[in-house]
Amino acid sequence: MTAHSTIGILGAGEVCRAVADKAVRHGHEVLIGNRRGPETLKAVVAQLGPKARAVTAEEAAQPDLVFLAVPFFAVPDLTGLTEWSGKIVVDTTNQFAAANPWRGRYDVGDLTGSEWVAERLPGARIVKAFNTLFAAFIAADPQHEEGHQVVLYAGDDADAKAAVAGLLDEFGFAALDLGGLREGGWLMQFDGPLCTRHFLLQDAG
């Protein structure tokens, strides 16, 4: 993953912190940005250590690989942050219409949530991942006595999926490819049959 030694993360919630912790523990530089500005992220980066930096949302969107951990309804605000074309964007969002508390379902018509996200980030190579897991499962050690924590992922770009699968493997997860954003995204998205399902991949021995 040397090509993605710097990883951008948009968002500041529990999923952001769990992913950032995994990244810095494996030697990656992490740029974390949100719409409220770097000052609001000082406590987060202080916990993560020197490899994490609080930056503007625009700066966090600059690396070639960016994790999207903002509320679903905030995605349209990201369209103009950067030139998205060619970037790998890991979509961890879920299709809630409102937050604090999370409630309702954002209407995207016949699209899956990640197809809708892709339309708002023109040219980005979207890989859906991590949205089916509660943040506590992402933050925990993925290697258990019973097996490895599975992370489901889906996307339409084979190279982007391979890069994300490699990163998941580096973090210690068992990556499971569910296909494209249409079929795989439907299985994984909010209200989909695999949403909030947690699996361990047992070692064959």
XYZ file of C-alpha atoms in Angstrom:
205
model
C 0.000 0.000 0.000
C 2.916 2.384 -0.469
C 0.917 4.257 -3.107
C -1.601 5.134 -0.402
C 0.743 5.840 2.482
C -1.264 9.025 3.099
C -4.963 8.426 3.640
C -7.672 11.073 3.829
C -10.686 10.706 6.089
C -13.731 12.953 5.845
C -15.717 12.891 9.071
C -15.045 12.865 12.783
C -17.309 10.212 14.260
C -16.630 6.782 15.720
C -16.091 5.088 12.353
C -13.581 7.777 11.370
C -11.638 7.291 14.588
C -11.677 3.492 14.317
C -10.391 3.511 10.730
C -7.807 6.187 11.508
C -6.500 4.178 14.447
C -6.007 1.108 12.244
C -4.251 3.202 9.603
C -1.765 4.926 11.906
C -0.983 1.657 13.699
C 0.113 0.280 10.311
C 2.328 3.227 9.463
C 0.030 5.387 7.340
C -0.191 9.145 7.582
C -3.816 10.164 8.116
C -5.401 13.518 7.272
C -8.736 14.007 9.039
C -11.059 16.806 8.017
C -14.653 17.846 8.594
C -16.925 20.753 7.776
C -16.387 22.389 11.190
C -12.626 22.820 10.786
C -9.356 21.475 12.222
C -9.828 23.088 15.636
C -12.700 20.705 16.354
C -10.474 17.671 15.693
C -7.608 18.388 18.090
C -8.751 15.841 20.675
C -9.196 13.168 18.008
C -5.703 13.519 16.535
C -4.133 13.822 19.993
C -5.427 10.330 20.781
C -4.182 8.958 17.460
C -0.636 10.247 17.716
C 1.810 12.051 15.423
C 0.851 10.233 12.221
C -2.615 11.837 12.320
C -3.228 15.474 11.428
C -6.317 17.640 11.681
C -6.834 19.503 8.421
C -9.581 21.196 6.452
C -12.073 19.057 4.574
C -10.464 20.228 1.323
C -7.052 18.982 2.459
C -8.449 15.649 3.672
C -9.915 15.096 0.195
C -6.543 15.456 -1.572
C -4.957 11.968 -1.144
C -5.520 9.285 -3.764
C -7.447 7.206 -1.220
C -10.154 8.832 0.902
C -12.519 7.339 3.462
C -15.986 8.865 3.467
C -17.368 8.842 7.011
C -19.792 11.767 6.947
C -23.581 11.607 7.360
C -25.198 10.386 4.148
C -27.209 13.563 3.661
C -23.979 15.618 3.804
C -22.436 13.923 0.744
C -23.681 16.558 -1.771
C -21.657 19.169 0.130
C -18.471 17.301 -0.850
C -18.855 17.516 -4.627
C -16.688 20.599 -5.031
C -14.049 19.787 -2.406
C -11.574 18.381 -4.925
C -11.212 16.846 -8.365
C -12.613 13.411 -7.520
C -11.817 11.751 -10.831
C -9.546 8.741 -10.347
C -9.541 8.842 -6.551
C -10.443 5.719 -4.581
C -13.239 6.619 -2.174
C -14.202 4.120 0.517
C -17.871 4.782 1.217
C -18.688 3.893 4.835
C -21.978 5.823 4.875
C -25.447 4.562 5.643
C -28.600 5.975 4.159
C -30.027 7.787 7.171
C -32.079 10.905 6.486
C -31.142 12.580 9.768
C -28.625 12.288 12.581
C -28.491 12.747 16.360
C -30.309 10.435 16.667
C -29.932 8.493 13.416
C -33.372 8.082 11.902
C -35.336 7.849 8.668
C -34.230 6.666 5.245
C -32.862 9.097 2.663
C -34.705 8.592 -0.619
C -32.388 7.916 -3.575
C -35.003 6.402 -5.850
C -33.953 3.224 -7.651
C -30.246 3.683 -6.921
C -28.276 1.971 -4.201
C -26.765 4.338 -1.676
C -23.262 3.995 -3.117
C -24.468 4.533 -6.684
C -26.022 7.776 -5.461
C -22.761 8.726 -3.704
C -20.833 8.000 -6.911
C -23.023 10.435 -8.844
C -22.136 13.204 -6.372
C -18.379 12.541 -6.540
C -17.840 12.552 -10.327
C -15.177 10.133 -11.504
C -14.400 8.742 -8.051
C -13.803 4.999 -7.851
C -16.237 4.099 -5.093
C -15.730 1.044 -2.901
C -18.459 0.349 -0.348
C -16.992 -0.992 2.924
C -17.283 -0.876 6.724
C -20.883 0.399 6.723
C -22.301 -2.941 7.880
C -20.186 -2.944 11.054
C -20.743 -1.017 14.245
C -17.726 1.167 15.004
C -16.798 -0.962 18.021
C -16.213 -3.954 15.721
C -13.951 -1.865 13.480
C -11.998 -0.490 16.419
C -11.433 -3.884 18.043
C -8.629 -6.279 17.166
C -9.971 -8.056 14.055
C -8.135 -11.257 14.925
C -10.173 -13.327 17.376
C -9.679 -16.830 18.706
C -12.681 -17.891 16.614
C -11.409 -16.268 13.408
C -10.940 -12.939 11.627
C -13.526 -10.161 11.561
C -15.028 -10.037 8.073
C -15.371 -6.723 6.247
C -17.715 -6.841 3.277
C -16.913 -4.650 0.296
C -18.316 -3.903 -3.162
C -17.385 -1.726 -6.120
C -17.344 -1.422 -9.897
C -13.602 -0.765 -10.360
C -11.448 -3.892 -10.027
C -8.210 -2.024 -9.297
C -9.850 0.130 -6.620
C -11.353 -2.941 -4.984
C -7.976 -4.697 -5.019
C -6.348 -1.695 -3.322
C -9.023 -1.559 -0.620
C -8.901 -5.335 -0.106
C -5.137 -5.057 0.358
C -5.593 -2.353 2.963
C -8.219 -4.412 4.808
C -5.871 -7.380 4.801
C -3.062 -5.189 6.137
C -5.342 -4.057 8.972
C -5.994 -7.716 9.846
C -9.539 -8.047 8.542
C -10.897 -10.788 6.298
C -12.105 -8.959 3.180
C -15.102 -10.443 1.342
C -15.960 -9.160 -2.157
C -19.724 -8.912 -2.801
C -19.467 -7.711 -6.401
C -20.555 -4.392 -7.874
C -22.200 -1.335 -6.349
C -25.586 -2.470 -7.650
C -25.821 -6.005 -6.331
C -23.256 -5.834 -3.535
C -24.279 -2.349 -2.488
C -27.892 -3.455 -2.154
C -26.899 -6.353 0.111
C -24.834 -4.075 2.341
C -26.800 -0.847 2.493
C -29.143 0.402 5.199
C -32.124 -2.004 5.352
C -30.237 -4.502 3.152
C -30.041 -8.145 4.231
C -26.408 -7.886 5.385
C -26.629 -4.553 7.182
C -25.423 -4.838 10.818
C -24.491 -8.483 10.262
C -21.140 -9.435 11.775
C -19.172 -12.444 10.597
C -15.924 -14.145 11.525
C -13.914 -16.114 8.992
C -12.653 -19.242 10.704
C -9.145 -20.452 9.965
C -9.186 -23.768 8.097
C -6.399 -25.093 10.320
